[in-house]
Amino acid sequence: GADLTYSVVNVNTVDTYESVSGFSTNDKSVNARYKTAVVANRVAYIGNVKTDPQDAGEESKVYGDAVFKSMVNRFDTFPVSRKIEAVIADGDAIVKLEVYADRLLQFKKKVLHIINISQEIEFLEDTFVHKGISNPAAVCKTDYGVAWVNTVGCYIYDGKQVTDLLEKGGRQIIKESDWKTLIDGDSKIAYIPFKRQLIVFGKHVIFIYDLVTQSWVKKKFVTNLISNPSFETAVSPPTNSPADN
């Protein structure tokens, strides 16, 4: 009869599902919905999470003050074990996540947590009370760092420290009464890169902050910037009046 040739197949006995995928077969991956997300160092971070049930009898769970991180380069896979434990659950809901200089900025309604994400294990670097926000549009990213606004003030984080932009040289450059009267929980902030300026949208007015000169100007808001994207026509004619006049 004909000679038969047999081939020997080398079986891979080294690699396992865990070594290939990065997580254990016992570690469930959550079906997550979330209100805010950022990507840094090839990892996705999601905050204010609601998990959908995966098995019969399970119920949805809401983690309003928690952050989950994905596997590296797998931005839709969030194992339960990768819930960030750097911040103790305090019941304060996460409104917005932002990232800058290997720091995860976790904006809640009442506080800001700054989490160092430069290593595999994150750690809480600092917490700032009264630095929270009421809506996601109250935060924007600039060439100088992350800026945000609330009813108490306007701030920027440059990767090292938080600076109050309402103060300069140890003195207040916008009247407290002006800010509290014209800024509320719905106020928003935006950045104009080519002008290096921040725009804070208040009640029928806008405050413009020049990051180069570190000065404020207040102008009357006369049209909708969204429907009319031309900044020059979205404000009243320039008066060059300082904000505290």
XYZ file of N, CA and C in Angstrom:
735
model
N 0.813 -1.176 0.000
C 0.000 0.000 0.000
C 0.857 1.240 0.000
N 0.197 2.387 -0.166
C 0.906 3.680 -0.203
C 1.420 4.022 1.178
N 2.598 4.658 1.176
C 3.163 5.095 2.451
C 2.415 6.320 2.950
N 2.100 6.346 4.211
C 1.409 7.488 4.836
C 2.417 8.348 5.577
N 2.271 9.666 5.391
C 3.160 10.605 6.081
C 2.368 11.316 7.170
N 2.890 11.284 8.349
C 2.215 11.932 9.478
C 2.996 13.174 9.890
N 2.248 14.250 10.138
C 2.872 15.494 10.615
C 2.567 15.666 12.094
N 3.554 16.113 12.805
C 3.373 16.353 14.235
C 3.090 17.839 14.446
N 1.937 18.143 15.036
C 1.550 19.536 15.299
C 1.985 19.908 16.705
N 2.739 20.994 16.782
C 3.158 21.478 18.098
C 2.004 22.212 18.770
N 1.583 21.714 19.878
C 0.480 22.330 20.612
C 1.026 23.433 21.521
N 0.361 24.606 21.484
C 0.766 25.727 22.327
C 0.270 25.480 23.747
N 1.192 25.106 24.601
C 0.841 24.848 26.003
C 1.306 25.966 26.927
N 1.782 27.048 26.313
C 2.314 28.170 27.108
C 1.286 29.279 27.250
N 0.729 29.713 26.085
C -0.230 30.810 26.116
C -1.571 30.348 26.651
N -2.185 31.187 27.445
C -3.522 30.930 27.969
C -4.428 32.083 27.562
N -5.713 31.911 27.782
C -6.663 32.995 27.481
C -6.287 34.256 28.252
N -5.870 34.075 29.497
C -5.526 35.232 30.322
C -4.278 35.940 29.810
N -3.263 35.162 29.388
C -2.029 35.789 28.921
C -2.222 36.492 27.581
N -3.165 35.993 26.769
C -3.417 36.600 25.458
C -4.344 37.804 25.576
N -5.430 37.647 26.330
C -6.448 38.703 26.400
C -6.135 39.752 27.454
N -5.394 39.346 28.484
C -5.054 40.304 29.527
C -5.919 40.210 30.763
N -6.999 39.419 30.717
C -7.784 39.257 31.937
C -8.323 37.837 32.063
N -8.677 37.508 33.299
C -9.040 36.143 33.642
C -10.407 35.764 33.089
N -10.607 34.454 32.886
C -11.920 33.965 32.455
C -12.964 34.175 33.548
N -12.510 34.350 34.775
C -13.427 34.585 35.897
C -13.792 36.060 36.034
N -13.145 36.924 35.253
C -13.354 38.363 35.359
C -14.352 38.808 34.307
N -15.534 39.206 34.738
C -16.569 39.622 33.799
C -16.252 40.993 33.211
N -16.669 41.187 31.973
C -16.573 42.494 31.324
C -17.965 43.104 31.318
N -18.093 44.306 31.813
C -19.416 44.915 31.976
C -19.939 45.455 30.647
N -21.262 45.341 30.452
C -21.940 46.037 29.359
C -22.277 47.424 29.884
N -21.491 48.384 29.489
C -21.559 49.687 30.159
C -22.162 50.784 29.294
N -22.981 51.592 29.943
C -23.383 52.879 29.396
C -22.744 53.925 30.308
N -22.397 55.051 29.742
C -21.682 56.027 30.571
C -21.983 57.443 30.088
N -21.763 58.398 30.983
C -22.081 59.792 30.673
C -20.865 60.598 30.237
N -19.671 60.086 30.483
C -18.469 60.816 30.088
C -17.331 59.826 29.861
N -16.421 60.148 28.946
C -15.314 59.246 28.633
C -14.139 60.026 28.061
N -12.930 59.519 28.302
C -11.711 60.065 27.701
C -10.783 58.897 27.367
N -9.796 59.162 26.518
C -8.789 58.154 26.176
C -7.416 58.717 26.491
N -6.605 57.951 27.188
C -5.233 58.360 27.518
C -4.358 57.123 27.611
N -3.149 57.221 27.071
C -2.194 56.105 27.121
C -2.789 54.809 26.583
N -3.575 54.930 25.502
C -4.194 53.786 24.825
C -5.205 53.048 25.696
N -5.766 53.765 26.671
C -6.777 53.200 27.566
C -7.972 54.155 27.605
N -9.186 53.603 27.537
C -10.397 54.411 27.658
C -10.853 54.430 29.114
N -11.240 55.603 29.586
C -11.775 55.771 30.934
C -13.217 56.248 30.817
N -14.131 55.579 31.508
C -15.535 55.968 31.477
C -16.008 56.272 32.897
N -16.866 57.274 33.015
C -17.350 57.677 34.330
C -18.860 57.799 34.374
N -19.401 57.716 35.589
C -20.856 57.737 35.807
C -21.481 56.635 34.961
N -21.253 55.411 35.397
C -21.524 54.213 34.589
C -22.792 53.494 35.031
N -23.529 53.016 34.041
C -24.666 52.116 34.289
C -24.381 50.819 33.564
N -24.418 49.714 34.294
C -24.145 48.410 33.691
C -25.456 47.684 33.415
N -25.556 47.106 32.227
C -26.743 46.333 31.857
C -26.584 44.894 32.319
N -27.679 44.234 32.694
C -27.597 42.825 33.129
C -27.141 41.919 32.003
N -26.312 40.945 32.339
C -25.803 40.007 31.348
C -26.389 38.611 31.512
N -26.804 38.294 32.730
C -27.369 36.971 33.003
C -28.771 37.123 33.571
N -29.540 36.054 33.466
C -30.894 36.044 34.011
C -30.858 36.285 35.518
N -31.740 37.134 35.971
C -31.796 37.434 37.404
C -30.952 38.621 37.815
N -30.061 39.053 36.930
C -29.241 40.220 37.251
C -30.037 41.501 37.040
N -29.621 42.554 37.723
C -30.257 43.853 37.566
C -29.210 44.885 37.148
N -29.685 45.939 36.526
C -28.782 47.029 36.161
C -28.231 47.677 37.424
N -26.986 48.136 37.326
C -26.364 48.831 38.444
C -25.848 50.187 37.969
N -25.972 51.166 38.827
C -25.484 52.510 38.505
C -24.323 52.847 39.435
N -23.195 53.199 38.818
C -22.005 53.627 39.564
C -21.775 55.107 39.233
N -22.564 55.960 39.852
C -22.519 57.377 39.526
C -21.219 58.059 39.872
N -20.507 57.524 40.859
C -19.267 58.160 41.302
C -18.041 57.315 40.996
N -18.174 56.380 40.041
C -17.075 55.454 39.753
C -16.539 55.626 38.334
N -15.268 55.188 38.160
C -14.613 55.190 36.856
C -14.128 53.777 36.554
N -14.398 53.304 35.332
C -13.857 52.041 34.849
C -12.860 52.344 33.732
N -11.841 51.486 33.604
C -10.881 51.662 32.511
C -10.851 50.410 31.654
N -10.624 50.606 30.365
C -10.620 49.493 29.419
C -9.281 48.771 29.433
N -9.236 47.675 28.715
C -7.960 47.031 28.449
C -7.181 47.914 27.471
N -5.864 47.795 27.452
C -5.036 48.569 26.533
C -5.398 48.223 25.086
N -5.673 49.268 24.310
C -6.036 49.131 22.895
C -7.345 48.381 22.663
N -8.111 48.163 23.705
C -9.421 47.510 23.566
C -10.442 48.419 24.234
N -10.837 49.438 23.493
C -11.573 50.555 24.072
C -13.036 50.253 24.393
N -13.496 49.045 24.082
C -14.872 48.670 24.396
C -14.945 47.515 25.387
N -13.824 47.208 26.008
C -13.783 46.100 26.970
C -13.434 46.636 28.356
N -14.391 46.515 29.278
C -14.218 47.070 30.622
C -14.445 45.989 31.681
N -13.397 45.255 32.040
C -13.530 44.228 33.081
C -13.916 44.851 34.425
N -14.694 44.100 35.185
C -15.116 44.576 36.508
C -13.908 44.880 37.390
N -12.843 44.100 37.224
C -11.648 44.269 38.062
C -10.903 45.570 37.762
N -11.229 46.229 36.635
C -10.529 47.455 36.273
C -11.324 48.705 36.655
N -12.143 48.566 37.654
C -12.792 49.735 38.262
C -11.743 50.452 39.116
N -11.567 51.732 38.870
C -10.528 52.497 39.559
C -10.917 52.718 41.014
N -10.018 52.323 41.899
C -10.289 52.423 43.338
C -9.518 53.569 43.983
N -8.978 54.467 43.161
C -8.157 55.554 43.716
C -8.968 56.511 44.572
N -10.259 56.641 44.261
C -11.128 57.559 45.000
C -12.190 56.754 45.730
N -12.334 57.009 47.013
C -13.360 56.338 47.807
C -14.729 56.840 47.370
N -15.679 55.926 47.217
C -17.029 56.307 46.808
C -17.625 57.294 47.797
N -18.053 58.448 47.279
C -18.601 59.478 48.164
C -20.024 59.874 47.790
N -20.586 59.225 46.752
C -21.962 59.500 46.379
C -22.137 60.722 45.500
N -21.066 61.480 45.277
C -21.124 62.673 44.437
C -20.954 62.257 42.979
N -21.938 62.532 42.137
C -21.936 62.035 40.764
C -20.866 62.691 39.905
N -20.241 61.875 39.047
C -19.254 62.383 38.092
C -19.984 63.083 36.949
N -19.574 64.299 36.644
C -20.181 65.076 35.569
C -19.340 65.018 34.303
N -18.009 65.039 34.478
C -17.115 65.114 33.322
C -15.750 64.547 33.672
N -15.161 63.819 32.708
C -13.775 63.380 32.808
C -12.958 64.128 31.764
N -11.766 64.515 32.156
C -10.832 65.127 31.213
C -9.444 64.638 31.560
N -8.515 64.721 30.626
C -7.158 64.229 30.874
C -6.150 65.260 30.414
N -5.071 65.376 31.195
C -3.993 66.308 30.853
C -2.738 65.903 31.614
N -1.624 65.797 30.900
C -0.313 65.521 31.502
C -0.333 64.287 32.406
N -0.866 63.173 31.887
C -0.939 61.917 32.639
C -1.740 62.055 33.929
N -2.688 62.969 33.908
C -3.585 63.137 35.053
C -5.026 63.023 34.562
N -5.820 62.260 35.285
C -7.240 62.156 34.993
C -7.972 63.123 35.910
N -8.674 64.083 35.310
C -9.432 65.051 36.091
C -10.868 64.552 36.180
N -11.277 64.261 37.400
C -12.603 63.706 37.644
C -13.461 64.820 38.263
N -14.258 65.451 37.406
C -15.113 66.547 37.869
C -16.421 65.975 38.387
N -16.688 66.210 39.645
C -17.972 65.851 40.226
C -18.767 67.134 40.465
N -19.937 67.017 41.026
C -20.767 68.197 41.232
C -20.192 69.126 42.300
N -19.497 68.536 43.279
C -19.010 69.351 44.393
C -17.494 69.476 44.431
N -16.792 68.472 43.945
C -15.329 68.460 44.073
C -14.656 68.074 42.760
N -13.356 68.316 42.722
C -12.504 67.850 41.620
C -11.462 66.910 42.204
N -11.380 65.699 41.657
C -10.322 64.762 42.030
C -9.309 64.713 40.894
N -8.042 64.817 41.216
C -6.987 64.664 40.229
C -6.282 63.340 40.494
N -6.339 62.432 39.507
C -5.819 61.081 39.660
C -4.618 60.901 38.745
N -3.528 60.428 39.312
C -2.318 60.174 38.542
C -2.474 58.842 37.812
N -2.417 58.885 36.462
C -2.592 57.664 35.668
C -1.325 57.336 34.878
N -0.182 57.815 35.350
C 1.083 57.591 34.636
C 1.598 56.160 34.814
N 1.033 55.429 35.802
C 1.457 54.060 36.054
C 0.260 53.126 35.948
N 0.508 51.836 36.013
C -0.570 50.849 35.896
C -1.572 50.992 37.031
N -1.058 51.262 38.229
C -1.939 51.465 39.385
C -2.112 52.956 39.610
N -3.334 53.439 39.454
C -3.607 54.857 39.628
C -3.620 55.228 41.106
N -3.348 56.494 41.377
C -3.467 56.962 42.759
C -3.995 58.391 42.776
N -4.720 58.700 43.840
C -5.295 60.029 44.003
C -4.194 61.013 44.369
N -4.028 62.027 43.543
C -2.967 63.009 43.754
C -3.452 64.203 44.561
N -4.704 64.629 44.311
C -5.218 65.786 45.041
C -6.730 65.857 44.896
N -7.351 66.536 45.844
C -8.795 66.772 45.825
C -9.044 68.245 46.125
N -9.902 68.865 45.323
C -10.213 70.276 45.497
C -11.715 70.438 45.714
N -12.070 70.886 46.914
C -13.484 71.131 47.204
C -13.910 72.447 46.565
N -15.203 72.567 46.281
C -15.784 73.755 45.635
C -15.253 73.961 44.218
N -14.648 72.932 43.645
C -14.127 73.045 42.280
C -14.883 72.122 41.320
N -16.063 71.680 41.732
C -16.872 70.827 40.882
C -17.630 71.636 39.842
N -18.381 70.940 38.991
C -19.142 71.596 37.929
C -20.553 71.023 37.874
N -21.458 71.785 37.244
C -22.852 71.357 37.158
C -23.217 70.745 35.825
N -22.418 71.038 34.778
C -22.724 70.482 33.465
C -21.435 70.221 32.682
N -21.424 69.260 31.767
C -20.191 68.884 31.053
C -19.585 70.003 30.226
N -20.421 70.952 29.763
C -19.924 72.046 28.923
C -19.210 73.122 29.731
N -19.093 72.908 31.032
C -18.389 73.871 31.891
C -16.888 73.605 31.916
N -16.412 72.673 31.079
C -14.985 72.315 31.013
C -14.515 72.389 29.569
N -13.286 72.865 29.355
C -12.692 72.822 28.017
C -11.180 72.652 28.141
N -10.580 72.165 27.056
C -9.141 71.938 27.020
C -8.467 73.072 26.251
N -7.318 73.532 26.728
C -6.603 74.628 26.091
C -5.138 74.244 25.866
N -4.384 75.160 25.236
C -2.939 74.944 25.077
C -2.219 74.969 26.416
N -2.867 75.552 27.405
C -2.229 75.762 28.700
C -2.675 74.751 29.760
N -3.688 73.982 29.447
C -4.202 73.019 30.407
C -5.708 72.892 30.285
N -6.355 72.406 31.324
C -7.802 72.230 31.354
C -8.426 73.371 32.144
N -9.402 74.044 31.527
C -10.082 75.169 32.174
C -11.529 74.800 32.462
N -12.077 75.379 33.516
C -13.483 75.128 33.834
C -14.068 76.298 34.621
N -15.380 76.309 34.693
C -16.103 77.405 35.339
C -17.204 76.840 36.230
N -17.420 77.508 37.356
C -18.580 77.213 38.202
C -19.040 78.512 38.867
N -19.994 78.424 39.750
C -20.559 79.636 40.344
C -19.602 80.324 41.313
N -18.517 79.646 41.665
C -17.543 80.217 42.600
C -16.392 80.900 41.862
N -16.024 80.384 40.678
C -14.889 80.974 39.975
C -14.597 80.312 38.638
N -13.450 80.658 38.074
C -12.975 80.088 36.820
C -11.532 79.654 37.049
N -11.182 78.438 36.608
C -9.904 77.851 36.987
C -9.211 77.207 35.793
N -7.913 76.962 35.957
C -7.158 76.210 34.959
C -6.161 75.302 35.679
N -6.048 74.072 35.185
C -5.069 73.123 35.712
C -4.010 72.911 34.647
N -2.744 73.176 34.980
C -1.660 73.124 33.995
C -0.807 71.868 34.095
N -1.283 70.880 34.820
C -0.528 69.647 35.010
C 0.216 69.617 36.326
N 0.294 70.780 36.982
C 0.990 70.873 38.270
C 0.118 71.483 39.354
N -0.638 72.515 38.986
C -1.426 73.194 40.001
C -2.718 73.757 39.413
N -3.660 74.059 40.313
C -4.915 74.698 39.937
C -4.796 76.188 40.238
N -5.082 77.016 39.222
C -4.993 78.465 39.378
C -6.373 79.087 39.234
N -6.697 79.996 40.154
C -7.953 80.738 40.097
C -7.765 81.929 39.164
N -8.457 81.943 38.038
C -8.279 82.992 37.042
C -8.992 84.298 37.419
N -9.766 84.267 38.486
C -10.406 85.497 38.953
C -9.477 86.315 39.839
N -8.291 85.772 40.104
C -7.313 86.467 40.943
C -6.021 86.695 40.162
N -5.350 87.783 40.467
C -4.071 88.088 39.830
C -3.235 88.924 40.801
N -2.037 88.440 41.072
C -1.153 89.173 41.975
C -1.725 89.342 43.369
N -2.514 88.349 43.797
C -3.058 88.409 45.146
C -4.304 89.270 45.291
N -4.844 89.756 44.172
C -6.061 90.568 44.261
C -7.123 90.031 43.303
N -8.370 90.314 43.631
C -9.487 89.857 42.814
C -9.672 90.803 41.636
N -9.756 90.253 40.408
C -9.855 91.119 39.233
C -11.256 91.116 38.615
N -12.168 90.351 39.180
C -13.587 90.439 38.831
C -14.369 90.525 40.131
N -15.324 91.444 40.177
C -16.125 91.605 41.382
C -16.891 90.314 41.683
N -16.871 89.941 42.940
C -17.588 88.729 43.357
C -19.076 88.857 43.066
N -19.612 90.056 43.253
C -21.041 90.288 43.008
C -21.377 90.096 41.535
N -20.491 90.532 40.625
C -20.696 90.345 39.187
C -20.753 88.869 38.837
N -19.791 88.122 39.344
C -19.687 86.701 39.011
C -20.898 85.926 39.512
N -21.264 86.141 40.764
C -22.371 85.385 41.352
C -23.704 85.749 40.709
N -23.836 86.975 40.241
C -25.079 87.415 39.613
C -25.213 86.884 38.192
N -24.089 86.797 37.461
C -24.125 86.507 36.031
C -23.754 85.076 35.657
N -23.193 84.323 36.599
C -22.791 82.939 36.336
C -23.650 81.989 37.162
N -24.184 80.946 36.503
C -25.000 79.967 37.222
C -24.597 78.553 36.819
N -25.393 77.584 37.233
C -25.057 76.180 36.966
C -25.118 75.788 35.511
N -25.747 76.613 34.677
C -25.832 76.328 33.244
C -24.734 77.015 32.441
N -23.876 77.760 33.088
C -22.826 78.490 32.377
C -21.852 77.525 31.701
N -21.322 77.962 30.574
C -20.426 77.119 29.767
C -19.128 77.858 29.490
N -18.131 77.099 29.023
C -16.837 77.687 28.710
C -16.323 77.120 27.392
N -15.614 77.959 26.624
C -15.042 77.527 25.349
C -13.675 78.180 25.185
N -12.921 77.665 24.228
C -11.558 78.155 24.004
C -11.358 78.499 22.539
N -10.748 79.661 22.282
C -10.398 80.087 20.927
C -8.883 79.973 20.788
N -8.397 78.918 20.128
C -6.946 78.657 20.083
C -6.124 79.789 19.486
N -6.567 80.349 18.345
C -5.727 81.338 17.691
C -5.691 82.666 18.437
N -6.632 82.882 19.353
C -6.613 84.100 20.164
C -6.107 83.841 21.578
N -5.929 82.567 21.922
C -5.530 82.183 23.280
C -6.497 82.781 24.300
N -7.780 82.643 24.013
C -8.795 83.238 24.881
C -9.831 82.205 25.321
N -10.296 82.385 26.546
C -11.413 81.606 27.067
C -12.667 82.463 27.000
N -13.785 81.835 26.683
C -15.072 82.529 26.708
C -15.968 81.820 27.709
N -16.468 82.570 28.677
C -17.407 82.042 29.663
C -18.784 82.618 29.350
N -19.738 81.743 29.094
C -21.091 82.173 28.748
C -21.938 82.232 30.009
N -22.381 83.436 30.365
C -23.214 83.629 31.542
C -24.628 84.016 31.155
N -25.298 84.723 32.051
C -26.673 85.167 31.809
C -26.653 86.447 30.978
N -26.856 86.313 29.682
C -26.921 87.446 28.752
C -25.603 88.209 28.622
N -24.527 87.682 29.178
C -23.211 88.299 29.024
C -22.188 87.197 28.778
N -21.032 87.600 28.263
C -19.909 86.680 28.205
C -18.705 87.347 28.851
N -17.922 86.541 29.517
C -16.645 86.992 30.061
C -15.551 86.403 29.168
N -14.635 87.238 28.725
C -13.525 86.792 27.882
C -12.229 86.923 28.670
N -11.498 85.818 28.771
C -10.221 85.829 29.496
C -9.088 85.587 28.519
N -8.137 86.503 28.502
C -6.962 86.370 27.646
C -5.860 85.666 28.433
N -5.483 84.472 27.978
C -4.486 83.679 28.696
C -3.083 84.267 28.587
N -2.848 85.126 27.594
C -1.542 85.749 27.429
C -1.385 86.952 28.350
N -2.374 87.849 28.319
C -2.303 89.060 29.153
C -2.869 88.845 30.554
N -3.549 87.705 30.749
C -4.174 87.371 32.037
C -5.153 88.460 32.475
N -6.018 88.839 31.555
C -6.994 89.896 31.839
C -8.376 89.476 31.357
N -9.403 90.079 31.946
C -10.793 89.779 31.634
C -11.468 90.967 30.959
N -12.433 90.666 30.096
C -13.328 91.666 29.523
C -14.737 91.094 29.579
N -15.705 91.944 29.926
C -17.106 91.523 29.968
C -17.856 92.186 28.823
N -18.620 91.386 28.074
C -19.383 91.925 26.947
C -20.810 91.402 26.978
N -21.692 92.183 26.370
C -23.087 91.782 26.301
C -23.245 90.738 25.197
N -23.944 89.672 25.527
C -24.159 88.576 24.589
C -25.408 88.871 23.782
N -25.269 89.046 22.432
C -26.396 89.517 21.640
C -26.927 88.508 20.628
N -26.255 87.379 20.443
C -26.746 86.381 19.506
C -26.233 85.011 19.909
N -26.672 83.997 19.219
C -26.314 82.629 19.563
C -25.040 82.231 18.832
N -23.989 81.917 19.578
C -22.702 81.570 18.973
C -22.782 80.273 18.179
N -23.723 79.401 18.557
C -23.834 78.127 17.846
C -24.431 78.351 16.454
N -25.500 79.151 16.366
C -26.112 79.397 15.071
C -25.305 80.386 14.249
N -24.490 81.194 14.938
C -23.633 82.155 14.241
C -22.214 81.975 14.757
N -21.423 81.116 14.110
C -20.112 80.759 14.641
C -19.070 81.866 14.571
N -19.393 83.003 13.971
C -18.440 84.105 13.907
C -18.385 84.799 15.247
N -17.288 84.602 15.963
C -17.166 85.176 17.306
C -17.304 86.698 17.277
N -16.773 87.333 16.223
C -16.779 88.792 16.172
C -18.192 89.350 16.127
N -19.137 88.608 15.500
C -20.502 89.103 15.422
C -21.389 88.512 16.512
N -20.803 87.663 17.326
C -21.588 87.031 18.386
C -21.558 87.829 19.676
N -20.813 88.911 19.694
C -20.757 89.765 20.869
C -21.053 91.189 20.440
N -21.373 92.009 21.418
C -21.638 93.403 21.108
C -20.360 94.081 20.648
N -20.462 95.277 20.016
C -19.249 95.962 19.566
C -18.259 96.137 20.700
N -16.951 95.934 20.437
C -15.941 96.010 21.488
C -15.959 97.343 22.204
N -15.881 97.241 23.518
C -15.811 98.462 24.330
C -14.472 98.583 25.005
N -13.707 97.442 24.993
C -12.388 97.409 25.655
C -12.474 97.787 27.129
N -13.655 97.566 27.707
C -13.815 97.890 29.116
C -13.401 96.703 29.952
N -12.630 96.916 31.024
C -12.248 95.798 31.895
C -13.445 95.198 32.572
N -13.320 93.963 32.973
C -14.446 93.215 33.515
C -14.958 93.797 34.811
N -14.112 94.481 35.542
C -14.570 94.966 36.852
C -15.075 96.398 36.788
N -15.313 96.906 35.588
C -15.897 98.251 35.477
C -17.411 98.169 35.559
